[in-house]
Short mmCIF file of C-alpha atoms in Angstrom, two decimals:
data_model
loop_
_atom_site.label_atom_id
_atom_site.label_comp_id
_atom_site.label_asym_id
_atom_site.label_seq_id
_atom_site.Cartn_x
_atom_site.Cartn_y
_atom_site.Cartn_z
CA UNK K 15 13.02 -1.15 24.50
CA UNK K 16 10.23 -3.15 26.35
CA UNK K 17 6.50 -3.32 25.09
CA UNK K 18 4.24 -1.55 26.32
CA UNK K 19 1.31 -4.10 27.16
CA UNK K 20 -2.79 -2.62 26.70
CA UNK K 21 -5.88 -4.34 26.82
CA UNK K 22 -9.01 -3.16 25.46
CA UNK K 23 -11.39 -1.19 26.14
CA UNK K 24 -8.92 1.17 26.68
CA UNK K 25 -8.20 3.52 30.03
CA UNK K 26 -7.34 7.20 28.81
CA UNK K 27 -5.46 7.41 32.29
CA UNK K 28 -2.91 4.65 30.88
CA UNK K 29 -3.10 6.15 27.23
CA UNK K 30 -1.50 9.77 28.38
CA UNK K 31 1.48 7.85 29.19
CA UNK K 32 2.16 6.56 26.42
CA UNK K 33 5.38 8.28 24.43
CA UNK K 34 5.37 8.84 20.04
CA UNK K 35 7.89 5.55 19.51
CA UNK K 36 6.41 3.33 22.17
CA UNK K 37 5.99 -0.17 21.01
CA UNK K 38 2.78 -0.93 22.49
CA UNK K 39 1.52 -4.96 22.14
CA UNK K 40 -2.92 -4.61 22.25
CA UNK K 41 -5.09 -7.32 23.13
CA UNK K 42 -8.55 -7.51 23.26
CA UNK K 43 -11.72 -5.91 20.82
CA UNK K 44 -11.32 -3.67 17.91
CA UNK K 45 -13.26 -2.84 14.92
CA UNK K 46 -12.31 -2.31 11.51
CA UNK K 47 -13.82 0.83 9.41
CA UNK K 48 -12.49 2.51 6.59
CA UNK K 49 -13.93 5.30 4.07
CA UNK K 50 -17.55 4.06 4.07
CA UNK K 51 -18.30 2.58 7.09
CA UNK K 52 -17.01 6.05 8.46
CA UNK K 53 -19.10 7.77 6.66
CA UNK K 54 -22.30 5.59 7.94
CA UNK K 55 -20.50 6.05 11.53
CA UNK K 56 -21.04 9.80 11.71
CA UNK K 57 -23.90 9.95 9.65
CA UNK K 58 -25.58 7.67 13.01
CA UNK K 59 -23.98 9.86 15.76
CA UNK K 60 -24.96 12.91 14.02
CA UNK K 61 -28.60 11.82 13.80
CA UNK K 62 -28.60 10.27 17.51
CA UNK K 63 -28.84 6.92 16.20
CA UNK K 64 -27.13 3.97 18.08
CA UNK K 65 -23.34 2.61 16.57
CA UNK K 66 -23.01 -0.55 15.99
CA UNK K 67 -20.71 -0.86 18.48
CA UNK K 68 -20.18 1.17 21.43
CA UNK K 69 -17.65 4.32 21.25
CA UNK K 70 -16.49 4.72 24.66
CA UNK K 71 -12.93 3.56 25.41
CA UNK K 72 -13.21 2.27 21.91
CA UNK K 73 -10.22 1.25 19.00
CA UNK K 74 -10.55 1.00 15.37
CA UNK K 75 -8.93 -0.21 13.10
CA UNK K 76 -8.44 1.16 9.41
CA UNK K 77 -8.16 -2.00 7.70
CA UNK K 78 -10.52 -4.10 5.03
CA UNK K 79 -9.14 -7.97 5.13
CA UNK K 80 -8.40 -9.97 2.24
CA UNK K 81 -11.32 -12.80 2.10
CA UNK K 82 -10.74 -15.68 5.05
CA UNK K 83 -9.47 -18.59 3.18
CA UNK K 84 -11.25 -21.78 4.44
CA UNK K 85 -9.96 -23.03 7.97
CA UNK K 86 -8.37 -19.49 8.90
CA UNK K 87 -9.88 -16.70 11.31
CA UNK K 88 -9.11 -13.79 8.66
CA UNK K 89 -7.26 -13.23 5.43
CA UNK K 90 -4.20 -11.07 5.32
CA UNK K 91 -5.59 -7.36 7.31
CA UNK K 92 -2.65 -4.65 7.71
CA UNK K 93 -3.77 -1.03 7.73
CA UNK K 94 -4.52 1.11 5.14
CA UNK K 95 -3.85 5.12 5.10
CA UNK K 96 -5.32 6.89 8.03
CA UNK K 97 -5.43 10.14 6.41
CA UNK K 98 -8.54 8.90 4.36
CA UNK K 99 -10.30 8.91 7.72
CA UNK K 100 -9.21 12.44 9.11
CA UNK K 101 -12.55 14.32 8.57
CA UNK K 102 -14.25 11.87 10.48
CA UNK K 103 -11.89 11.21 13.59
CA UNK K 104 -12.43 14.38 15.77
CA UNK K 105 -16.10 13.88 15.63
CA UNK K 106 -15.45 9.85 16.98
CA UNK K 107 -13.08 10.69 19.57
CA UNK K 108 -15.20 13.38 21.25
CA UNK K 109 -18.31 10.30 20.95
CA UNK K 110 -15.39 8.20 23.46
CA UNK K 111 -13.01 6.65 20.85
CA UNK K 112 -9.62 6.29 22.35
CA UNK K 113 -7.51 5.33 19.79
CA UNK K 114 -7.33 4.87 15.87
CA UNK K 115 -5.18 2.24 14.12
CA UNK K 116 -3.60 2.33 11.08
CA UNK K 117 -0.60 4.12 8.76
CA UNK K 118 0.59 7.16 7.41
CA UNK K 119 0.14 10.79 8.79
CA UNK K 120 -2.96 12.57 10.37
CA UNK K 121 -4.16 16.16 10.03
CA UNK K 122 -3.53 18.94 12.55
CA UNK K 123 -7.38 18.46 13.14
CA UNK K 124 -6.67 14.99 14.45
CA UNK K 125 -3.59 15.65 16.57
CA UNK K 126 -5.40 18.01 17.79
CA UNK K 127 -8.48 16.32 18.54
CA UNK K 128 -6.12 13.77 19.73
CA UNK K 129 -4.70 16.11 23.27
CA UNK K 130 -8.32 17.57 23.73
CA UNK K 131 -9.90 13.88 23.70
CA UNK K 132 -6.71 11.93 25.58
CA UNK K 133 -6.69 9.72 22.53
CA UNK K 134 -4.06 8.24 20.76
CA UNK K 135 -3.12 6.82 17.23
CA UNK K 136 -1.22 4.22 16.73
CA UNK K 137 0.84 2.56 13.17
CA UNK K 138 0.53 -1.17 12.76
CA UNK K 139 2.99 -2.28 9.90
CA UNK K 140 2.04 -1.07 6.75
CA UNK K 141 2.16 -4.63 3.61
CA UNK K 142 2.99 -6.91 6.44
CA UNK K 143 -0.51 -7.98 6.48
CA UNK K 144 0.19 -11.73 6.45
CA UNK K 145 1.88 -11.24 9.86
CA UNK K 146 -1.03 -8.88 11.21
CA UNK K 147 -3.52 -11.85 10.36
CA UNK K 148 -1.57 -13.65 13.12
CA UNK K 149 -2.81 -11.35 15.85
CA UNK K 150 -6.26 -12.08 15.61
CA UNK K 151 -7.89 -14.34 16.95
CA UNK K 152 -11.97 -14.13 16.17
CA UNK K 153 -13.23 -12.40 13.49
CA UNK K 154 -16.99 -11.37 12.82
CA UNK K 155 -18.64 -8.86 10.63
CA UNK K 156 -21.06 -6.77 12.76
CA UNK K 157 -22.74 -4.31 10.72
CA UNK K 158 -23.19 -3.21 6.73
CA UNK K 159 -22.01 -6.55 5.47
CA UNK K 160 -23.11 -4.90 1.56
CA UNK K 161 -19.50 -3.67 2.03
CA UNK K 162 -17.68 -6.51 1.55
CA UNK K 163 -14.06 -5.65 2.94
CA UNK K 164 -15.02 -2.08 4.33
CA UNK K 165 -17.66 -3.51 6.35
CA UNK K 166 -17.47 -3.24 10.14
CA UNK K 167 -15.86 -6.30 11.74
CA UNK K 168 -15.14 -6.60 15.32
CA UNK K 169 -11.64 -8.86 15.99
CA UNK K 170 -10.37 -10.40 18.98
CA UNK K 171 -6.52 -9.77 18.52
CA UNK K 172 -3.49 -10.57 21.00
CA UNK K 173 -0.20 -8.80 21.05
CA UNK K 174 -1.13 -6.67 17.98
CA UNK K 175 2.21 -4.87 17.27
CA UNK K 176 2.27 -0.76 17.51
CA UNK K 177 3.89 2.18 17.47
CA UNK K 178 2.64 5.24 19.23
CA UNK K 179 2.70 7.67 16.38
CA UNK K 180 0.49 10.64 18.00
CA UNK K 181 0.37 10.96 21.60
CA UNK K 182 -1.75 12.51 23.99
CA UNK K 183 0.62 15.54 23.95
CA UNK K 184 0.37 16.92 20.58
CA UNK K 185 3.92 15.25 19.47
CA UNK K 186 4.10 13.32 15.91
CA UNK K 187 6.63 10.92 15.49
CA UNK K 188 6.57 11.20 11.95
CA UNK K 189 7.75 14.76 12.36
CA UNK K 190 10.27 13.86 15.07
CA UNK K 191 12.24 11.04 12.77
CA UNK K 192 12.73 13.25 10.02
CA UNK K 193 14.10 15.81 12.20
CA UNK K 194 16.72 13.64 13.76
CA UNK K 195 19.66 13.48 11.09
CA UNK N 25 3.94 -17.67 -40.41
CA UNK N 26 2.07 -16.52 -37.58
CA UNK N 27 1.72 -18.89 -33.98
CA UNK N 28 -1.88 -19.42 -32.24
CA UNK N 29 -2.17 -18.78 -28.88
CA UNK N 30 -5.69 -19.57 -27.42
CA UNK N 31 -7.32 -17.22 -25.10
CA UNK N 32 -8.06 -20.14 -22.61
CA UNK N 33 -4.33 -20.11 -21.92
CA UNK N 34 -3.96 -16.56 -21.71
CA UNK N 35 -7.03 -16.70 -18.94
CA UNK N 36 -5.26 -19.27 -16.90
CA UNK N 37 -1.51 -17.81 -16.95
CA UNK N 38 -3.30 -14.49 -15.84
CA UNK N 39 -4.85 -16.27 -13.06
CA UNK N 40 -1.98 -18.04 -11.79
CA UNK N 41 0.26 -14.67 -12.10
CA UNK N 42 -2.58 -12.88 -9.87
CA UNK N 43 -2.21 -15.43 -7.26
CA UNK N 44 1.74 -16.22 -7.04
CA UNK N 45 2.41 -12.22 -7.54
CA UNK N 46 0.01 -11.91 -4.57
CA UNK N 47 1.97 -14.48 -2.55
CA UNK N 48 5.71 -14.15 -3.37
CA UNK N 49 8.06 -10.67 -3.72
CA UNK N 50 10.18 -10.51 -6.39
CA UNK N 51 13.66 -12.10 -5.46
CA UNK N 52 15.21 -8.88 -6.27
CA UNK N 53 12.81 -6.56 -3.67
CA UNK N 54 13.79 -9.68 -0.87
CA UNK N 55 17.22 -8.91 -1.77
CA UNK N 56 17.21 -5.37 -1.20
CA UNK N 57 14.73 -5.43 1.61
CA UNK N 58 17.48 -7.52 3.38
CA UNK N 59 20.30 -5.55 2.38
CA UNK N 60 18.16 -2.24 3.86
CA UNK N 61 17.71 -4.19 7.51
CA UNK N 62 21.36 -4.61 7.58
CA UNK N 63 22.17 -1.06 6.72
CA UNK N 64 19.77 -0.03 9.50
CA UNK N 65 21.32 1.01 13.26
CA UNK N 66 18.30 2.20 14.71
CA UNK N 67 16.82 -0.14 16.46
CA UNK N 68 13.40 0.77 15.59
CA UNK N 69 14.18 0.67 12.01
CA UNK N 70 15.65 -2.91 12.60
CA UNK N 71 12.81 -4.29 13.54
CA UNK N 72 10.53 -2.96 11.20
CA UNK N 73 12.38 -4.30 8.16
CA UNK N 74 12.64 -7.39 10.57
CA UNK N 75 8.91 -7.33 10.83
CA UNK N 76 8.46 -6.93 6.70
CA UNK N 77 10.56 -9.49 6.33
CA UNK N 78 9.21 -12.14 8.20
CA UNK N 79 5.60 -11.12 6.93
CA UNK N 80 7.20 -12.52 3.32
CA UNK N 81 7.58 -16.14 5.38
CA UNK N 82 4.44 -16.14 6.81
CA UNK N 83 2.52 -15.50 3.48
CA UNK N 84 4.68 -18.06 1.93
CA UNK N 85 3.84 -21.01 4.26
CA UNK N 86 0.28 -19.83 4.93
CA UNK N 87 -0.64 -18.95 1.26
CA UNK N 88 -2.01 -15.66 2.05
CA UNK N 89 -1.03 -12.62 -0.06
CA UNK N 90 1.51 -10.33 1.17
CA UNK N 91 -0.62 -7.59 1.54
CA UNK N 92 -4.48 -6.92 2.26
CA UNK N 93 -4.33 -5.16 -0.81
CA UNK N 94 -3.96 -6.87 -3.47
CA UNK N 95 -4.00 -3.98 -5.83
CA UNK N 96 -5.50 -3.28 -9.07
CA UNK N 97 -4.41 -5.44 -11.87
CA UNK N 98 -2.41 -3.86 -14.20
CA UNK N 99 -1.46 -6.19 -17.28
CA UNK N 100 1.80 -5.70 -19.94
CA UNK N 101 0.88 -7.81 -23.04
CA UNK N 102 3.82 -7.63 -24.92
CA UNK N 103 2.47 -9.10 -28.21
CA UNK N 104 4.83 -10.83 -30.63
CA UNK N 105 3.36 -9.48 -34.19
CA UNK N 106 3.62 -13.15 -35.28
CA UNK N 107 1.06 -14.23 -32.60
CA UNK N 108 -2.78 -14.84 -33.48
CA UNK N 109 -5.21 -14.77 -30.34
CA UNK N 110 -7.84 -17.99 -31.11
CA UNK N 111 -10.78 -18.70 -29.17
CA UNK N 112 -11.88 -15.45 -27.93
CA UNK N 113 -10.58 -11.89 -27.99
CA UNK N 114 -7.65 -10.59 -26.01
CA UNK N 115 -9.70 -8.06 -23.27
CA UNK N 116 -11.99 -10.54 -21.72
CA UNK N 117 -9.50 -13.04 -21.92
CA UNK N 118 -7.62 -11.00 -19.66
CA UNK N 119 -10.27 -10.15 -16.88
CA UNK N 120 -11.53 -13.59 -16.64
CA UNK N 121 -7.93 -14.53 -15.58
CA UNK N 122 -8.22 -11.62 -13.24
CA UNK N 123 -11.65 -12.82 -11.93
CA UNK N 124 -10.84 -16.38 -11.92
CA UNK N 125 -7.29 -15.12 -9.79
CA UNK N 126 -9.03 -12.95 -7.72
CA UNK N 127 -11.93 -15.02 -6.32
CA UNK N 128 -10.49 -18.31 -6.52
CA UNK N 129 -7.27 -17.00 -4.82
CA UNK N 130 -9.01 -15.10 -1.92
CA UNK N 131 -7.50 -11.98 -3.04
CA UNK N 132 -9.44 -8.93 -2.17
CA UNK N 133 -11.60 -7.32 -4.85
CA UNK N 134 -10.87 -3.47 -4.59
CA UNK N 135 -12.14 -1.95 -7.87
CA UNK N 136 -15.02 0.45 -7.60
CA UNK N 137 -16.93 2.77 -10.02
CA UNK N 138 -15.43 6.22 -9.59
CA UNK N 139 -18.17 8.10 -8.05
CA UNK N 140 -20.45 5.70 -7.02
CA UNK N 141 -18.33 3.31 -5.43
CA UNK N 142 -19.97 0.56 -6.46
CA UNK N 143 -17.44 -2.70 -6.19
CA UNK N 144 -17.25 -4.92 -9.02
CA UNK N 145 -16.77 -8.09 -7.19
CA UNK N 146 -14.41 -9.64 -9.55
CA UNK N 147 -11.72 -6.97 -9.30
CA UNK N 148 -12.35 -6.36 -13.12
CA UNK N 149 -11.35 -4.76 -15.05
CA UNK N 150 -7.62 -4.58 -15.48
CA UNK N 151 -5.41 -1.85 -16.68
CA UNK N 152 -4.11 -3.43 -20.25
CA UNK N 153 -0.95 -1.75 -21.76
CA UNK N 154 0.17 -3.50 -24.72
CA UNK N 155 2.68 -3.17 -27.38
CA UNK N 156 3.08 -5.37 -30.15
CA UNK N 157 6.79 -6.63 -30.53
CA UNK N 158 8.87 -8.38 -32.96
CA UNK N 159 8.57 -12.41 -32.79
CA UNK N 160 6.19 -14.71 -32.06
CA UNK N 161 5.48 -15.19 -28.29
CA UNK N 162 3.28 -13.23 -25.89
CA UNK N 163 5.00 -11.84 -22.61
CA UNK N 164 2.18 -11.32 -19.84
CA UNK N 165 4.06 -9.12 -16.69
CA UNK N 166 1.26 -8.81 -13.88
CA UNK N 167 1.68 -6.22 -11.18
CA UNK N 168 -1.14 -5.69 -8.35
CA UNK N 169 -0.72 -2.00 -7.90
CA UNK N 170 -2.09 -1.28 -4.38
CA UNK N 171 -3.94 2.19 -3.74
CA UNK N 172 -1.96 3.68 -0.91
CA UNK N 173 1.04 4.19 -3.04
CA UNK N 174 -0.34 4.80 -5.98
CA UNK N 175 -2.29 8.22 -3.86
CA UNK N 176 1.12 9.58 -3.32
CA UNK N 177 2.49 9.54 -7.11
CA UNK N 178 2.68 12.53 -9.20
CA UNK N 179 2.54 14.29 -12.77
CA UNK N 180 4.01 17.57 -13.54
CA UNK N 181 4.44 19.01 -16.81
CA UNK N 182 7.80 21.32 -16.22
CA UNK N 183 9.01 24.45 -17.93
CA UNK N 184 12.01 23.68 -19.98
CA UNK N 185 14.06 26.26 -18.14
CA UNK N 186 13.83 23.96 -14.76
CA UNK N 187 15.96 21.93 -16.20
CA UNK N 188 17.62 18.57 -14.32
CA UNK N 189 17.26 20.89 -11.27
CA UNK N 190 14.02 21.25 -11.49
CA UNK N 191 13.23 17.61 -12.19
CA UNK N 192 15.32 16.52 -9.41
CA UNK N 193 13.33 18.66 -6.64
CA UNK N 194 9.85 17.47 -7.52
CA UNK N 195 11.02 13.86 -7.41
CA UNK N 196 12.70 14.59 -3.89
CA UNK N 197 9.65 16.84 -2.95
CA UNK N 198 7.20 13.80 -4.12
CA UNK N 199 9.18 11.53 -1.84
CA UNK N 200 9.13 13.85 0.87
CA UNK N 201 5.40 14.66 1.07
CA UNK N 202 4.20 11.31 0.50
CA UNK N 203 6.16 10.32 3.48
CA UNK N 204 5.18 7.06 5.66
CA UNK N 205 2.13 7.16 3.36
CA UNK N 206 3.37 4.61 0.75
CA UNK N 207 4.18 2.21 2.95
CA UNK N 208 8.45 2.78 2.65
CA UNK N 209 10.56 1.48 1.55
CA UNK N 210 9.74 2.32 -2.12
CA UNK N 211 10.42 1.93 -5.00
CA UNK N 212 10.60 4.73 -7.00
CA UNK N 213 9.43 4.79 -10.69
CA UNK N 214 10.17 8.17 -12.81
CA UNK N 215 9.59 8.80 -16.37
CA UNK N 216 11.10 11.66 -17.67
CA UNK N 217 9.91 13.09 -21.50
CA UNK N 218 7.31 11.53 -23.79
CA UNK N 219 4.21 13.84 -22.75
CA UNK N 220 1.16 14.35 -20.12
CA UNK N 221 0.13 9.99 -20.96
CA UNK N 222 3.41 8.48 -21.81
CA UNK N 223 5.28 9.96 -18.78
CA UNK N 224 3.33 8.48 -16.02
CA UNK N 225 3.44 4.72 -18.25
CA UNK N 226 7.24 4.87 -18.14
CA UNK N 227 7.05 5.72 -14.69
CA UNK N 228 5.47 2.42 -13.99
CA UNK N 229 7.45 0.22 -16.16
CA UNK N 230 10.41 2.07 -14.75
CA UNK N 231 9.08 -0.06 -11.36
CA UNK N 232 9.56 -3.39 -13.00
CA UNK N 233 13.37 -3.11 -13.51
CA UNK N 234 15.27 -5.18 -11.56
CA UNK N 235 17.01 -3.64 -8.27
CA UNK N 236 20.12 -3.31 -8.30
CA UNK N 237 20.44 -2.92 -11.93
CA UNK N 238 21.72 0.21 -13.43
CA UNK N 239 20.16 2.26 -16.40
CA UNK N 240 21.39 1.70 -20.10
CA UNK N 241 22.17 5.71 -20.46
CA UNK N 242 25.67 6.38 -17.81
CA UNK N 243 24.14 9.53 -16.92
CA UNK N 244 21.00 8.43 -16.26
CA UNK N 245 22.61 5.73 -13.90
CA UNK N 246 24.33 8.54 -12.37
CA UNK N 247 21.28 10.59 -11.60
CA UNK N 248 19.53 7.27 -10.19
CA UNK N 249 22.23 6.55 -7.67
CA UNK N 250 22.30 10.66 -6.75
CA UNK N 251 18.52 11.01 -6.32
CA UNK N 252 18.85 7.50 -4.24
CA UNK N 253 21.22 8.58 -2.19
CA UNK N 254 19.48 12.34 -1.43
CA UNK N 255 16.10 10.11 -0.78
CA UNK N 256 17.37 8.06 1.47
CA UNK N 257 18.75 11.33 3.77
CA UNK N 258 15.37 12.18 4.50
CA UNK N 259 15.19 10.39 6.98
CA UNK N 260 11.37 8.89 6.75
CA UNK N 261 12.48 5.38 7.20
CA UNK N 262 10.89 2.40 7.02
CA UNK N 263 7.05 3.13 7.75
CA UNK N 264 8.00 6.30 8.34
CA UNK N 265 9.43 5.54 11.55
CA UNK N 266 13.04 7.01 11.04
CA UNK N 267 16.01 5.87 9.47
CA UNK N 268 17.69 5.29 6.38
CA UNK N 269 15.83 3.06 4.45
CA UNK N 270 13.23 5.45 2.38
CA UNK N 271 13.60 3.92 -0.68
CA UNK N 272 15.18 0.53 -1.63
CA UNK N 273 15.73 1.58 -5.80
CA UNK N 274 15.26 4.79 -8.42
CA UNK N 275 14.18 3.80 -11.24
CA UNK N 276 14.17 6.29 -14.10
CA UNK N 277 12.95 5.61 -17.81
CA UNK N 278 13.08 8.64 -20.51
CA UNK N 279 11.79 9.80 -23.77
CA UNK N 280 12.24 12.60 -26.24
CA UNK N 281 9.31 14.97 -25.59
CA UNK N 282 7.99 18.23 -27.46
CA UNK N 283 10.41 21.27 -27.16
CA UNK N 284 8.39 23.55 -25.20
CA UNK N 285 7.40 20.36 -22.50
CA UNK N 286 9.22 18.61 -19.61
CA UNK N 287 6.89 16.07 -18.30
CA UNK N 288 8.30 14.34 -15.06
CA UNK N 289 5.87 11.45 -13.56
CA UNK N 290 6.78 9.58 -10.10
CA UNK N 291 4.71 6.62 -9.37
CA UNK N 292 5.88 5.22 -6.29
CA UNK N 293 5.11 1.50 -5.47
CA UNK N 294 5.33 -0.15 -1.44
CA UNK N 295 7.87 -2.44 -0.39
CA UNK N 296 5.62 -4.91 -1.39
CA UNK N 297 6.90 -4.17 -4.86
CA UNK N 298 4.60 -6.90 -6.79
CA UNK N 299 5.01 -8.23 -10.33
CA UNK N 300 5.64 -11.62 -12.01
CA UNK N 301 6.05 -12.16 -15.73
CA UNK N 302 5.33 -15.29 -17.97
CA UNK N 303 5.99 -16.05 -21.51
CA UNK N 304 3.44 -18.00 -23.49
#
């Protein structure tokens, strides 16, 4: 099984290739936002308002770091439970986000959303955060800093590790590997 | 003859527990997290417990906690009746270890008001079970419960007539539903009896016994290793990616209850099954 090797910002040509199981290594921007940031996320598209970054071809991240111990990039940042996020995913990926990172299972909302928008979401490893720190590489908060760990950051990572878990196709690979006995 | 303890002490041995429980798994969870990876033949499933396993190293050498979530603090005082608390009282002793652990430790501070959501910034204040015990020590067991799995653990208060049937499903069905949410491979706590407060506590104690160990009652042992086995046929896997490594230990802890009540609580912890114990 060879990795399958992205960059950021993402091409949705390259993303309906991808397979539920693909190991996929990502390098380049993302931006972390869980429950609260999401909600100030929508709350801007829905009035017009500019993001704080920009949506198109776009990948976040559902993780709040640990604090950055002095002389490291980040503290330990694996993801946290994407489901949290579902109500405001469709919404994002019709704005241009292409793919959401983090762990556990979506809604049918999102897989949908996910073949109508050519987007993708993707697992990193759930508690292995020390080893998740490796991948990146800058670190900066960009917006709401009041939130402490939930506030927006945007990360330079290299050879993030992934699994496809919804594709472009409607398929769930958390459905699929209970299935197989 | 009763022994002082000062609250001082009991503030720095909380500290230190919040930090090294942070850092390092419980020899017993390595253990079994090892002996999952080599039960694995998927290779998908190899690599993930591969992956889990070598995060354990790189926290180790690089002194960051195992996982971004460092949980809520949740503090067993087991209080020899013997022991008198000097210097301060026992509560705030407490959360200024968890404060002191917590900020000085770079561990993240994830405790909010309910409905405002306003953070605390200290990750005060801790949940404090205590018990007071023969002797005259005090045993201090920290365990930073994180949020995802604690989301997918349940209470239900049975009918009698459901019997060990009935109990057995909703654990299964608990498993099941939570899926790749807890982060697997768990560890599943279950308290059976007591009623609707005391059956979710065993529950979580149930998660401090040692894997690997069996329970004190034969056929409770036997219904561990049963509901184990069934668990681990589900075939959510570690991270939910497939395979046979769902849960790494069942845990069960029981209590006589009322006659017309069968409470059944599953609190399901990670594989980052935290906790670290001193005695003062």
């Amino acid at each position: 099984m060879s990795d399958i090797i992205l960059n950021t910002p993402l091409d949705k040509k390259q993303l309906q290739s991808l397979k539920i199981g693909d190991k996929v290594m990502l390098s380049g921007i993302i931006y972390t936002a869980r429950d609260a940031a999401h909600k100030r996320l929508v709350a801007l598209l829905e009035k017009g308002e500019e993001l704080p970054f920009a949506l198109s071809g776009s990948v976040i991240y559902y993780a709040g770091p640990s604090p950055t111990p002095p002389g490291k990039v980040i503290g330990s940042v694996g993801p946290t439970t994407s489901g949290r996020m579902d109500d405001y995913t469709p919404v994002l990926q019709e704005a241009g986000l292409a793919a959401t990172i983090g762990k556990g299972k979506r809604n049918q909302a999102v897989i949908d959303s996910c073949v109508a928008n050519k987007a993708v979401y993707f697992a990193a490893l759930g508690g292995a955060a020390a080893l998740m720190a490796q991948c990146v590489k800058e670190a900066e908060v960009i917006a709401w800093p009041e939130l402490g760990a939930e506030a927006v950051r945007r990360l330079r990572v290299e050879n993030m590790p992934l699994i496809v878990i919804n594709d472009t196709t409607g398929d769930d690979l958390y459905v699929k590997a209970i299935k197989v006995v | 003859m009763s022994r002082e303890i000062n609250a001082e002490d009991i503030t720095t041995a909380i500290a230190d527990l919040a930090v090294s429980s942070n850092r390092t798994l419980p020899n017993d969870v390595a253990v079994a997290l090892a002996a999952a990876r080599n039960n694995e033949n998927l290779p998908l499933a190899q690599a993930t417990i591969d992956d889990l396993i070598k995060n354990q190293h790189i926290a180790a050498e690089q002194q960051l906690p195992l996982c971004q979530d460092t949980g809520l603090a949740v503090v067993f005082l087991e209080i020899g009746q013997e022991v008198q608390i000097s210097g301060g009282d026992l509560t705030t002793a407490v959360n200024k270890g968890v404060a002191q652990g917590y900020i000085d430790g770079y561990l993240r501070k994830s405790i909010v008001s309910p409905l405002k959501r306003e953070n605390t910034n200290d990750n005060t204040p801790a949940v404090i079970h205590t018990t007071i015990v023969p002797g005259d020590k005090l045993k201090i067991t920290f365990v930073p419960k994180g949020g995802g799995a604690e989301n997918m653990s349940r209470l239900a208060m049975l009918k009698p007539s459901a019997g060990i049937e009935g109990v057995k499903k909703f654990i299964i069905e608990t498993v099941r539903e939570a899926g790749p949410n807890p982060c697997p491979p768990v560890v599943v706590g279950v308290g059976i009896g007591g009623n609707f407060e005391y059956a979710p506590l065993l529950a979580k104690q149930a998660l401090l016994r040692q894997i690997g160990s069996k329970a004190n009652d034969p056929d409770i042992a036997v219904l561990e290793a049963e509901l184990l086995t069934a668990i681990n046929k589900l075939n959510i896997g570690a991270q939910g990616f497939g395979g046979k490594s769902t849960a790494l230990a069942v845990h069960i802890a029981t209590a006589p209850c009322h006659f017309a009540t069968l409470p059944v609580a599953v609190n399901i912890n990670c594989h980052v099954a935290r906790h670290q114990s001193v005695i003062l």
